[in-house]
Coordinates of C-alpha atoms in Angstrom, one line a residue:
Chain A
M1 CA 36.9 32.4 -62.2
T2 CA 34.4 35.2 -62.5
L3 CA 35.9 38.4 -63.6
L4 CA 35.1 41.7 -61.9
I5 CA 31.4 41.0 -61.2
D6 CA 29.1 43.4 -59.5
I7 CA 27.0 41.8 -56.8
P8 CA 24.1 43.8 -55.4
T9 CA 24.2 42.8 -51.7
A10 CA 24.7 44.5 -48.4
D11 CA 28.2 42.9 -48.3
E12 CA 30.3 44.8 -50.8
Y13 CA 33.1 42.1 -50.7
P14 CA 31.6 38.6 -50.4
T15 CA 34.3 36.0 -49.9
R16 CA 34.5 32.3 -48.8
K17 CA 30.9 31.9 -49.9
A18 CA 31.1 30.4 -53.4
H19 CA 33.0 27.5 -54.9
E20 CA 34.5 29.7 -57.6
P21 CA 36.8 32.6 -57.0
A22 CA 35.9 36.0 -58.3
L23 CA 37.5 39.4 -58.9
L24 CA 35.6 42.4 -57.7
Y25 CA 36.2 46.1 -58.2
R26 CA 37.2 48.1 -55.2
R27 CA 34.3 50.3 -54.2
S28 CA 36.1 52.9 -52.1
P29 CA 39.0 55.3 -52.5
T30 CA 42.5 54.4 -51.5
V31 CA 43.3 57.8 -50.2
W32 CA 40.5 59.3 -48.2
G33 CA 42.3 62.4 -47.0
S34 CA 44.2 65.2 -48.8
A35 CA 47.6 65.3 -50.4
D36 CA 48.2 68.7 -48.8
G37 CA 49.2 69.6 -45.3
G38 CA 50.1 66.1 -44.0
P39 CA 53.4 64.5 -43.3
F40 CA 53.3 62.7 -46.7
S41 CA 54.3 64.8 -49.7
A42 CA 51.9 65.0 -52.7
E43 CA 54.3 62.6 -54.5
E44 CA 54.2 60.0 -51.7
I45 CA 50.4 60.2 -51.6
A46 CA 50.2 59.8 -55.4
D47 CA 52.6 56.8 -55.2
Y48 CA 50.5 55.2 -52.4
D49 CA 47.3 55.8 -54.4
R50 CA 48.8 54.2 -57.5
R51 CA 50.7 51.3 -56.1
G52 CA 48.8 50.7 -52.9
Y53 CA 51.9 51.2 -50.8
T54 CA 54.8 53.6 -50.4
Q55 CA 58.1 53.2 -48.6
I56 CA 59.8 55.6 -46.1
D57 CA 63.6 55.3 -45.9
S58 CA 63.9 56.5 -42.4
L59 CA 60.8 56.7 -40.2
V60 CA 62.5 56.0 -36.8
S61 CA 66.1 56.6 -35.7
G62 CA 68.9 54.0 -35.2
E63 CA 68.6 54.5 -31.4
E64 CA 64.9 53.8 -31.6
V65 CA 65.5 50.7 -33.6
Q66 CA 67.8 49.5 -30.9
A67 CA 65.2 50.3 -28.2
Y68 CA 62.5 48.4 -30.1
R69 CA 64.8 45.4 -30.5
A70 CA 65.7 45.4 -26.8
E71 CA 62.0 45.7 -25.9
L72 CA 61.2 42.7 -28.2
E73 CA 64.0 40.8 -26.3
R74 CA 62.6 41.8 -23.0
L75 CA 59.0 40.7 -23.9
S76 CA 60.3 37.4 -25.3
A77 CA 62.1 36.6 -22.1
D78 CA 59.3 37.8 -19.7
P79 CA 58.2 34.8 -17.6
A80 CA 54.9 36.5 -17.0
L81 CA 54.1 36.2 -20.7
H82 CA 55.1 32.5 -20.9
G83 CA 52.1 30.6 -22.4
D84 CA 50.2 33.9 -23.0
D85 CA 48.0 33.7 -26.1
R86 CA 49.6 36.9 -27.4
V87 CA 53.0 35.3 -27.7
V88 CA 53.6 33.0 -30.7
V89 CA 56.5 30.6 -30.2
D90 CA 58.2 28.6 -33.0
P91 CA 57.4 25.0 -32.0
E92 CA 60.8 23.7 -33.3
T93 CA 63.2 26.2 -31.6
G94 CA 61.0 27.4 -28.7
R95 CA 62.0 31.0 -29.8
V96 CA 59.4 33.8 -29.7
Q97 CA 58.3 34.6 -33.3
S98 CA 55.6 37.2 -32.7
V99 CA 54.0 39.2 -29.8
F100 CA 50.5 40.4 -30.6
G101 CA 48.8 43.4 -28.9
V102 CA 52.2 44.9 -28.0
H103 CA 50.8 48.4 -27.5
G104 CA 48.8 46.9 -24.6
L105 CA 51.9 45.1 -23.2
S106 CA 54.6 47.6 -23.5
D107 CA 54.9 51.4 -22.9
V108 CA 57.6 51.5 -25.5
F109 CA 55.3 50.1 -28.2
A110 CA 52.3 52.0 -26.8
S111 CA 54.3 55.1 -27.4
L112 CA 55.1 54.1 -31.0
V113 CA 51.5 53.4 -32.0
N114 CA 50.5 56.8 -30.7
D115 CA 53.5 58.5 -32.3
P116 CA 52.6 61.4 -34.7
R117 CA 55.0 60.1 -37.3
L118 CA 52.7 57.1 -37.7
V119 CA 49.3 58.4 -36.6
E120 CA 49.4 61.6 -38.7
R121 CA 50.4 59.6 -41.8
A122 CA 47.5 57.2 -41.1
R123 CA 45.1 60.1 -40.6
Q124 CA 46.3 61.7 -43.8
I125 CA 45.6 58.6 -45.8
L126 CA 42.3 57.6 -44.1
G127 CA 40.9 61.1 -43.8
S128 CA 39.7 60.7 -40.2
D129 CA 40.7 59.7 -36.7
V130 CA 42.2 56.3 -36.6
Y131 CA 42.4 53.5 -34.1
V132 CA 44.8 50.5 -33.8
H133 CA 43.1 47.4 -35.2
Q134 CA 46.2 45.2 -34.5
S135 CA 49.8 45.6 -33.4
R136 CA 52.5 43.1 -33.2
V137 CA 56.3 42.7 -33.2
N138 CA 57.8 39.9 -35.3
H139 CA 61.1 38.1 -35.4
K140 CA 62.0 35.7 -38.2
P141 CA 65.4 34.1 -37.6
G142 CA 67.9 33.4 -40.4
F143 CA 68.1 29.9 -41.9
G144 CA 64.4 29.2 -41.8
G145 CA 61.8 31.9 -41.8
G146 CA 59.2 30.2 -43.9
A147 CA 57.4 31.6 -46.9
F148 CA 54.1 33.5 -46.4
F149 CA 51.9 33.0 -49.5
W150 CA 50.1 35.8 -51.3
H151 CA 47.2 37.4 -49.4
S152 CA 45.1 40.5 -48.9
N153 CA 44.9 41.5 -45.3
F154 CA 41.5 43.0 -45.9
E155 CA 40.1 39.7 -47.0
T156 CA 40.8 38.3 -43.6
W157 CA 39.8 41.4 -41.7
H158 CA 36.5 41.6 -43.6
A159 CA 35.6 37.9 -43.3
E160 CA 36.9 37.2 -39.8
D161 CA 36.9 40.6 -38.0
G162 CA 34.0 42.3 -39.6
M163 CA 35.9 45.3 -41.1
P164 CA 33.3 46.8 -43.5
R165 CA 35.3 48.7 -46.1
M166 CA 38.9 49.1 -47.3
R167 CA 39.8 52.0 -45.1
A168 CA 42.7 50.7 -43.1
V169 CA 46.5 51.1 -43.5
S170 CA 49.4 49.0 -42.2
F171 CA 52.8 50.1 -41.1
S172 CA 55.7 47.7 -41.2
V173 CA 58.6 49.4 -39.4
A174 CA 61.8 47.5 -40.2
L175 CA 64.0 46.6 -37.2
T176 CA 66.5 44.8 -39.5
E177 CA 67.6 45.5 -43.1
N178 CA 65.3 44.0 -45.7
H179 CA 67.6 42.6 -48.4
P180 CA 66.4 41.1 -51.7
H181 CA 67.7 37.8 -50.5
N182 CA 66.3 37.3 -47.0
G183 CA 62.6 36.9 -47.6
A184 CA 61.6 40.5 -48.0
L185 CA 58.0 41.5 -48.5
M186 CA 56.9 41.2 -52.2
A187 CA 53.9 43.1 -53.4
I188 CA 51.8 43.5 -56.6
P189 CA 51.6 47.2 -57.3
G190 CA 48.0 48.2 -58.2
S191 CA 46.5 45.0 -56.8
H192 CA 44.7 47.0 -54.1
R193 CA 42.1 48.1 -56.7
T194 CA 40.8 44.6 -57.1
F195 CA 39.3 42.3 -54.4
V196 CA 40.0 38.7 -54.9
S197 CA 37.1 36.8 -53.4
C198 CA 38.3 33.6 -52.0
V199 CA 36.6 30.2 -52.3
D200 CA 34.5 28.4 -49.8
P201 CA 36.7 25.5 -48.9
S202 CA 33.9 23.3 -47.7
P203 CA 32.6 20.5 -50.0
S204 CA 30.0 21.6 -52.5
P205 CA 26.8 19.6 -53.2
H206 CA 27.5 20.2 -56.9
H207 CA 31.1 19.1 -57.0
R208 CA 32.4 15.6 -56.3
T209 CA 35.5 17.0 -54.5
P210 CA 36.0 20.3 -52.6
P211 CA 37.9 22.9 -54.5
K212 CA 41.7 22.7 -54.4
T213 CA 42.8 25.4 -52.1
R214 CA 45.9 26.3 -50.1
G215 CA 43.8 27.2 -47.1
V216 CA 40.9 29.4 -46.0
G217 CA 41.3 33.0 -47.3
V218 CA 44.1 32.2 -49.7
P219 CA 43.6 33.6 -53.2
D220 CA 43.5 31.2 -56.2
E221 CA 46.4 30.9 -58.6
S222 CA 44.5 32.1 -61.6
S223 CA 43.5 35.4 -60.0
L224 CA 47.1 35.9 -58.8
S225 CA 48.6 35.1 -62.2
L226 CA 46.2 37.7 -63.7
L227 CA 47.2 40.4 -61.2
A228 CA 50.9 39.6 -61.5
H229 CA 50.8 39.6 -65.3
Q230 CA 48.9 42.9 -65.3
H231 CA 51.0 44.7 -62.7
G232 CA 54.3 42.9 -62.1
I233 CA 55.8 42.1 -58.7
E234 CA 58.0 44.3 -56.6
V235 CA 60.5 43.2 -53.9
L236 CA 60.3 45.8 -51.0
T237 CA 63.8 46.1 -49.7
G238 CA 65.0 48.8 -47.3
P239 CA 67.1 49.7 -44.3
A240 CA 66.3 49.2 -40.6
G241 CA 64.4 52.2 -39.3
G242 CA 62.5 52.5 -42.6
A243 CA 58.9 51.6 -43.1
T244 CA 56.5 50.2 -45.7
V245 CA 53.1 51.7 -45.5
F246 CA 50.5 49.7 -47.3
D247 CA 46.8 49.6 -48.1
S248 CA 44.6 46.9 -46.5
N249 CA 43.8 45.3 -49.8
C250 CA 47.4 45.2 -51.2
M251 CA 48.2 41.7 -52.4
H252 CA 51.5 40.7 -50.8
G253 CA 53.5 37.8 -49.6
S254 CA 57.1 36.8 -48.9
G255 CA 59.4 34.0 -49.8
D256 CA 61.3 31.9 -47.3
N257 CA 64.7 32.9 -45.9
I258 CA 67.7 30.5 -46.4
T259 CA 70.2 33.3 -45.5
P260 CA 71.8 33.9 -42.1
H261 CA 70.2 37.3 -42.0
P262 CA 67.2 37.5 -39.6
R263 CA 64.2 39.9 -40.1
S264 CA 62.3 41.8 -37.4
D265 CA 59.6 44.4 -37.7
V266 CA 56.9 46.2 -35.8
F267 CA 53.6 45.9 -37.5
V268 CA 50.7 48.3 -36.8
V269 CA 47.3 48.4 -38.5
F270 CA 45.3 51.6 -38.2
N271 CA 41.7 51.6 -39.2
S272 CA 39.4 54.6 -39.6
V273 CA 37.1 55.2 -36.7
D274 CA 34.4 55.5 -39.4
N275 CA 35.1 51.9 -40.5
A276 CA 35.0 50.2 -37.0
C277 CA 34.5 46.5 -37.1
T278 CA 31.1 45.0 -37.0
A279 CA 30.1 41.3 -37.1
P280 CA 32.3 39.1 -39.3
F281 CA 31.2 38.9 -42.9
G282 CA 32.6 35.4 -43.6
S283 CA 33.1 33.4 -40.4
S284 CA 31.2 32.4 -37.3
G285 CA 32.7 34.6 -34.7
P286 CA 35.2 37.5 -34.2
R287 CA 38.8 36.8 -33.5
P288 CA 40.3 37.6 -30.1
E289 CA 40.9 41.2 -29.0
H290 CA 44.7 41.0 -29.4
I291 CA 44.3 40.0 -33.0
A292 CA 41.4 42.3 -33.9
S293 CA 40.8 45.0 -31.4
R294 CA 37.3 46.2 -30.5
D295 CA 38.7 49.3 -28.7
F296 CA 38.0 52.0 -31.2
S297 CA 39.4 54.9 -29.3
P298 CA 41.5 57.2 -31.5
A299 CA 45.2 56.8 -31.4
G300 CA 47.5 59.7 -30.7
R301 CA 44.7 61.8 -29.1
Chain B
M1 CA 84.0 24.5 -36.0
T2 CA 87.6 24.2 -37.0
L3 CA 88.9 27.0 -39.1
L4 CA 91.0 26.6 -42.2
I5 CA 92.9 23.6 -41.1
D6 CA 95.5 21.9 -43.2
I7 CA 95.3 18.1 -43.2
P8 CA 98.2 16.2 -44.7
T9 CA 96.4 13.4 -46.4
A10 CA 96.0 12.0 -49.9
D11 CA 92.4 13.5 -49.8
E12 CA 92.8 17.3 -50.2
Y13 CA 89.2 17.9 -49.2
P14 CA 88.0 15.5 -46.5
T15 CA 84.3 15.7 -45.9
R16 CA 81.5 13.8 -44.1
K17 CA 84.2 12.1 -42.0
A18 CA 84.2 14.0 -38.8
H19 CA 81.6 15.1 -36.4
E20 CA 82.6 18.8 -36.5
P21 CA 82.5 20.9 -39.7
A22 CA 85.7 22.5 -40.9
L23 CA 86.7 25.3 -43.3
L24 CA 89.7 24.4 -45.6
Y25 CA 91.7 26.5 -48.0
R26 CA 91.2 25.8 -51.6
R27 CA 94.3 24.2 -53.0
S28 CA 94.0 24.8 -56.7
P29 CA 93.5 27.8 -59.0
T30 CA 90.0 28.9 -60.0
V31 CA 91.2 29.9 -63.6
W32 CA 93.6 27.3 -65.0
G33 CA 93.7 28.8 -68.5
S34 CA 94.6 32.2 -69.8
A35 CA 92.7 35.5 -69.9
D36 CA 93.9 36.0 -73.4
G37 CA 92.7 34.5 -76.7
G38 CA 89.5 32.9 -75.4
P39 CA 85.8 33.9 -75.7
F40 CA 85.8 35.4 -72.2
S41 CA 87.3 38.9 -72.0
A42 CA 90.1 39.6 -69.5
E43 CA 87.5 41.4 -67.3
E44 CA 85.1 38.5 -67.3
I45 CA 88.0 36.1 -66.4
A46 CA 89.0 38.4 -63.6
D47 CA 85.4 38.6 -62.4
Y48 CA 85.1 34.8 -62.5
D49 CA 88.3 34.4 -60.6
R50 CA 87.3 36.9 -57.9
R51 CA 83.7 36.0 -57.4
G52 CA 83.7 32.4 -58.5
Y53 CA 81.1 33.1 -61.2
T54 CA 80.3 35.4 -64.0
Q55 CA 77.1 36.1 -65.9
I56 CA 76.6 36.4 -69.7
D57 CA 73.6 38.5 -70.7
S58 CA 73.1 36.7 -74.0
L59 CA 74.7 33.3 -74.6
V60 CA 72.0 31.8 -76.9
S61 CA 69.4 33.5 -79.1
G62 CA 65.7 33.8 -78.5
E63 CA 65.0 31.2 -81.2
E64 CA 67.3 28.8 -79.5
V65 CA 65.6 29.4 -76.2
Q66 CA 62.3 28.5 -77.8
A67 CA 63.8 25.4 -79.4
Y68 CA 65.2 24.2 -76.0
R69 CA 61.9 24.8 -74.3
A70 CA 60.1 22.8 -77.0
E71 CA 62.7 20.0 -76.7
L72 CA 62.1 19.9 -72.9
E73 CA 58.3 19.7 -73.6
R74 CA 59.0 16.9 -76.1
L75 CA 61.1 14.9 -73.7
S76 CA 58.7 15.4 -70.9
A77 CA 55.9 14.0 -73.0
D78 CA 57.9 11.1 -74.5
P79 CA 56.2 7.8 -73.5
A80 CA 59.5 6.0 -74.0
L81 CA 61.0 8.0 -71.1
H82 CA 58.0 7.3 -68.8
G83 CA 59.5 5.8 -65.6
D84 CA 63.1 6.3 -66.9
D85 CA 65.6 7.0 -64.1
R86 CA 66.8 10.0 -65.9
V87 CA 63.4 11.7 -65.6
V88 CA 62.5 13.3 -62.3
V89 CA 58.7 13.8 -61.7
D90 CA 57.1 16.0 -59.1
P91 CA 55.2 13.5 -57.0
E92 CA 52.4 16.0 -56.3
T93 CA 51.6 17.2 -59.8
G94 CA 53.0 14.4 -62.0
R95 CA 54.9 17.0 -64.0
V96 CA 58.4 16.5 -65.2
Q97 CA 60.9 18.6 -63.1
S98 CA 64.2 17.5 -64.5
V99 CA 65.7 15.3 -67.2
F100 CA 69.2 14.1 -66.6
G101 CA 71.8 13.1 -69.1
V102 CA 69.9 15.1 -71.8
H103 CA 72.9 15.2 -74.1
G104 CA 72.5 11.4 -74.4
L105 CA 68.8 11.6 -75.0
S106 CA 68.4 14.5 -77.4
D107 CA 70.3 15.7 -80.5
V108 CA 69.3 19.3 -79.6
F109 CA 71.0 19.2 -76.2
A110 CA 73.9 17.1 -77.5
S111 CA 74.5 19.9 -79.9
L112 CA 74.4 22.5 -77.1
V113 CA 76.9 20.7 -74.8
N114 CA 79.3 20.5 -77.8
D115 CA 78.7 24.1 -78.8
P116 CA 81.8 26.2 -79.0
R117 CA 80.1 29.1 -77.1
L118 CA 80.1 26.8 -74.0
V119 CA 83.0 24.4 -74.7
E120 CA 85.5 27.1 -75.6
R121 CA 84.6 29.1 -72.4
A122 CA 84.9 26.0 -70.3
R123 CA 88.3 25.2 -71.9
Q124 CA 89.5 28.8 -71.3
I125 CA 88.6 28.5 -67.6
L126 CA 89.9 25.0 -67.0
G127 CA 93.0 25.2 -69.2
S128 CA 92.5 21.8 -70.9
D129 CA 90.1 19.7 -72.9
V130 CA 86.8 19.2 -71.0
Y131 CA 84.2 16.5 -70.8
V132 CA 80.5 16.6 -69.6
H133 CA 80.3 15.4 -66.1
Q134 CA 76.5 16.0 -65.9
S135 CA 73.8 17.6 -68.1
R136 CA 70.2 18.2 -67.3
V137 CA 67.3 20.4 -68.1
N138 CA 65.1 21.7 -65.3
H139 CA 61.6 23.1 -65.0
K140 CA 60.3 24.6 -61.8
P141 CA 56.7 25.7 -62.1
G142 CA 55.4 28.9 -60.6
F143 CA 53.6 28.7 -57.2
G144 CA 55.7 26.1 -55.6
G145 CA 59.3 25.5 -56.7
G146 CA 60.8 24.7 -53.4
A147 CA 63.9 26.2 -51.9
F148 CA 67.3 24.6 -52.4
F149 CA 69.5 25.1 -49.4
W150 CA 73.1 26.4 -49.7
H151 CA 75.6 23.9 -51.0
S152 CA 78.9 23.5 -52.9
N153 CA 78.5 21.2 -55.9
F154 CA 82.1 20.1 -55.5
E155 CA 81.5 18.8 -52.1
T156 CA 79.0 16.3 -53.6
W157 CA 81.0 15.5 -56.7
H158 CA 84.1 14.9 -54.6
A159 CA 82.4 12.8 -51.9
E160 CA 80.0 10.9 -54.1
D161 CA 81.5 10.9 -57.6
G162 CA 85.2 10.9 -56.9
M163 CA 86.1 14.2 -58.5
P164 CA 89.6 14.8 -57.2
R165 CA 90.1 18.6 -57.5
M166 CA 88.2 21.8 -58.1
R167 CA 88.6 21.9 -61.8
A168 CA 85.1 21.9 -63.1
V169 CA 82.7 24.7 -64.2
S170 CA 78.9 24.8 -64.5
F171 CA 76.8 26.6 -67.0
S172 CA 73.2 27.4 -66.2
V173 CA 71.6 28.6 -69.4
A174 CA 68.3 30.4 -68.6
L175 CA 65.2 29.4 -70.6
T176 CA 63.1 31.8 -68.6
E177 CA 63.8 35.2 -67.0
N178 CA 65.3 35.1 -63.6
H179 CA 63.6 37.8 -61.5
P180 CA 64.6 38.8 -58.0
H181 CA 61.3 37.5 -56.9
N182 CA 60.9 34.0 -58.4
G183 CA 63.6 32.0 -56.6
A184 CA 66.6 33.1 -58.5
L185 CA 70.0 31.5 -57.8
M186 CA 71.8 33.2 -54.9
A187 CA 75.5 33.0 -54.4
I188 CA 78.2 34.0 -52.0
P189 CA 80.9 35.8 -54.0
G190 CA 84.4 34.6 -53.1
S191 CA 83.1 31.5 -51.3
H192 CA 84.7 29.3 -53.9
R193 CA 88.1 29.9 -52.2
T194 CA 87.0 28.0 -49.0
F195 CA 85.9 24.4 -48.8
V196 CA 83.3 23.7 -46.2
S197 CA 83.9 20.2 -45.0
C198 CA 80.5 18.7 -44.0
V199 CA 79.8 16.6 -41.0
D200 CA 79.4 12.9 -40.8
P201 CA 75.7 12.6 -39.9
S202 CA 76.1 9.1 -38.4
P203 CA 76.1 8.8 -34.6
S204 CA 79.4 9.4 -32.9
P205 CA 80.8 7.1 -30.1
H206 CA 81.8 10.3 -28.3
H207 CA 78.5 12.2 -28.6
R208 CA 75.2 11.1 -27.0
T209 CA 73.3 12.4 -30.0
P210 CA 74.3 12.7 -33.7
P211 CA 75.1 16.2 -34.9
K212 CA 72.2 18.3 -35.9
T213 CA 72.3 18.5 -39.7
R214 CA 69.9 19.3 -42.5
G215 CA 71.1 16.3 -44.5
V216 CA 74.2 14.7 -45.9
G217 CA 76.5 17.1 -47.6
V218 CA 74.7 20.2 -46.3
P219 CA 77.0 22.9 -44.9
D220 CA 76.6 23.9 -41.3
E221 CA 75.0 27.3 -40.3
S222 CA 78.1 28.6 -38.6
S223 CA 80.3 28.2 -41.7
L224 CA 77.6 29.7 -43.9
S225 CA 77.2 32.7 -41.5
L226 CA 80.9 33.3 -41.6
L227 CA 81.1 33.2 -45.4
A228 CA 78.0 35.4 -45.8
H229 CA 79.3 37.9 -43.3
Q230 CA 82.7 38.0 -45.0
H231 CA 81.5 38.2 -48.6
G232 CA 77.8 39.1 -48.7
I233 CA 75.1 37.4 -50.8
E234 CA 74.2 38.2 -54.4
V235 CA 70.9 37.4 -56.2
L236 CA 71.7 36.3 -59.8
T237 CA 69.0 37.7 -62.0
G238 CA 69.1 37.8 -65.8
P239 CA 67.2 37.4 -69.0
A240 CA 66.2 34.2 -70.9
G241 CA 69.1 33.2 -73.2
G242 CA 71.6 34.4 -70.6
A243 CA 73.9 32.2 -68.6
T244 CA 75.5 32.0 -65.2
V245 CA 78.9 30.3 -65.3
F246 CA 80.1 29.2 -61.9
D247 CA 83.0 27.4 -60.2
S248 CA 82.4 23.9 -58.8
N249 CA 83.0 25.1 -55.3
C250 CA 80.9 28.3 -55.4
M251 CA 78.4 28.3 -52.4
H252 CA 75.0 28.8 -53.8
G253 CA 71.3 28.1 -53.1
S254 CA 67.9 29.4 -54.0
G255 CA 64.7 30.4 -52.2
D256 CA 61.3 29.1 -53.0
N257 CA 59.1 30.6 -55.6
I258 CA 55.6 31.8 -54.6
T259 CA 55.1 33.8 -57.8
P260 CA 53.3 32.7 -61.0
H261 CA 56.6 32.9 -62.9
P262 CA 58.2 29.5 -63.7
R263 CA 61.9 28.9 -64.1
S264 CA 63.6 26.6 -66.6
D265 CA 67.3 26.2 -67.4
V266 CA 69.7 23.9 -69.1
F267 CA 72.5 22.9 -66.7
V268 CA 75.8 21.6 -68.0
V269 CA 78.9 20.7 -65.9
F270 CA 82.2 20.5 -67.7
N271 CA 85.1 18.9 -65.9
S272 CA 88.8 19.0 -67.0
V273 CA 89.9 15.7 -68.7
D274 CA 92.9 16.0 -66.3
N275 CA 90.5 15.9 -63.4
A276 CA 88.5 12.8 -64.4
C277 CA 86.6 11.1 -61.6
T278 CA 88.1 8.3 -59.6
A279 CA 86.6 6.3 -56.7
P280 CA 84.3 8.4 -54.4
F281 CA 86.1 10.2 -51.5
G282 CA 83.2 10.1 -49.1
S283 CA 80.6 7.5 -49.9
S284 CA 80.4 3.8 -50.6
G285 CA 79.8 3.8 -54.4
P286 CA 79.7 6.1 -57.4
R287 CA 76.4 7.5 -58.5
P288 CA 74.7 6.5 -61.8
E289 CA 76.1 7.4 -65.2
H290 CA 73.3 9.9 -65.9
I291 CA 74.2 11.9 -62.8
A292 CA 78.0 11.5 -62.9
S293 CA 79.3 10.5 -66.2
R294 CA 82.3 8.2 -66.6
D295 CA 82.6 9.0 -70.3
F296 CA 85.6 11.2 -70.3
S297 CA 85.8 11.9 -74.1
P298 CA 86.4 15.6 -74.8
A299 CA 83.3 17.7 -75.7
G300 CA 83.3 19.8 -78.9
R301 CA 86.1 17.7 -80.5

């Protein structure tokens, strides 16, 4: 593993290009806007800047939570969406797990991604107008929601979607309570200041065998151990209606869920209009529109 | 699902015999001894009686923890134990995961299972002399210790080892810190008062297909949902050197571990000498001696 190297190239965050992982310094601020005059308090902004995320106990009301859950049910049952690329179905149960691009499918979710409670917070953090890079609604049932290994969203968005810099923020709005025992999000506070460059999983001419990896874009265990040792790990619990707001480069993951308690959330990624996606930095072609939007029109305007 | 039925048979806890799960009342006390005059305080005994488990912050010293870890390393590396049935090896990594019957393999662990700090506590709970039904030392590495689905140990010990009644207690002595994020033990407090009778997984003449089950001796999701809804779920964290002491019928499980933090513990099951194992109640033959001991000589005497 190469530690915190400085590579003088046009691509500030090279990844999936070498056979050794590397840790790179972040080259941009976490908070681009101001602590004053936005919906976030100065303390919340400082917390977000330091940890790479902050939590809001109550972002939407209980009635709204019910409405979002009902809308998820409606979309899941809609025969017009059967077989649609935007709908991800659990192959074992046949149940809908995720619906992507929900702000294009549903007035209810279109209204949420343009809601000032989200948009003004995203604008405050990113210091500019923002657009929706991705939206989706997720349902993980009890007794079986699988683990999601550690990752930085930015690594994927940079490599596969062509997002140039770390100037995007994600909102996970909880539609169910996140307990410590039902596979809640875990995060490494402070990890957003380091970019873990992932290995190229293809065979190397210099190595007899390709590097051992858990998959494309998955960080290596040594880098993760270093980050976890340095910063610790937090389990992000919270009530339904609350939200976790996190930086694009925050290292996060979740364990599996053996409890009966399901988990649902609405996930919205805002990117700065000044950081609109270009050609992918680490793969052959951009991903589909419902996963990585090319509609850069400002949200909430 | 049949609720809390009362079956007038010689077997108080029938399991794996019907094609429908059932919930049965516990027919014996949880605490057989007295709250007075033992190492456990009256509060700890009341806690154990109510929840089905209690936790001790510091049962053994830091030096002892180091000695047990070193002894685990020594046993894991011992060429004489290579291929021994008592040693369980991870097929992927080749690393030793568990060593069973450790009190028969190691003076260090023989001393621990006869230590008054454990034995006197077990005697206080079980109200009699006690013997070691099973001992083992476990190591789950970081980045990959898999989940262990919900189960009652007693269900297995009754069905496969011929343990007649719920008069056994388990000690899990932590050799590493149990965090909320590295796959700590989870338990349903109060679940020890209900026996979840597991289904017979063989095809039924009355059903076209065998019942859907996760495996032999695994409780059904409806029963688990009911218990979790009734009692909640607790995550049992704690420092190295601490211990969780739990009833044989406590419903417990653990999630997987995606963190770098490994988990090790020494696990000792004490059974009352008045509850010695007979013929198995739900399978064809008893399990090997290192898993279910037939040496009923009292520990610590």
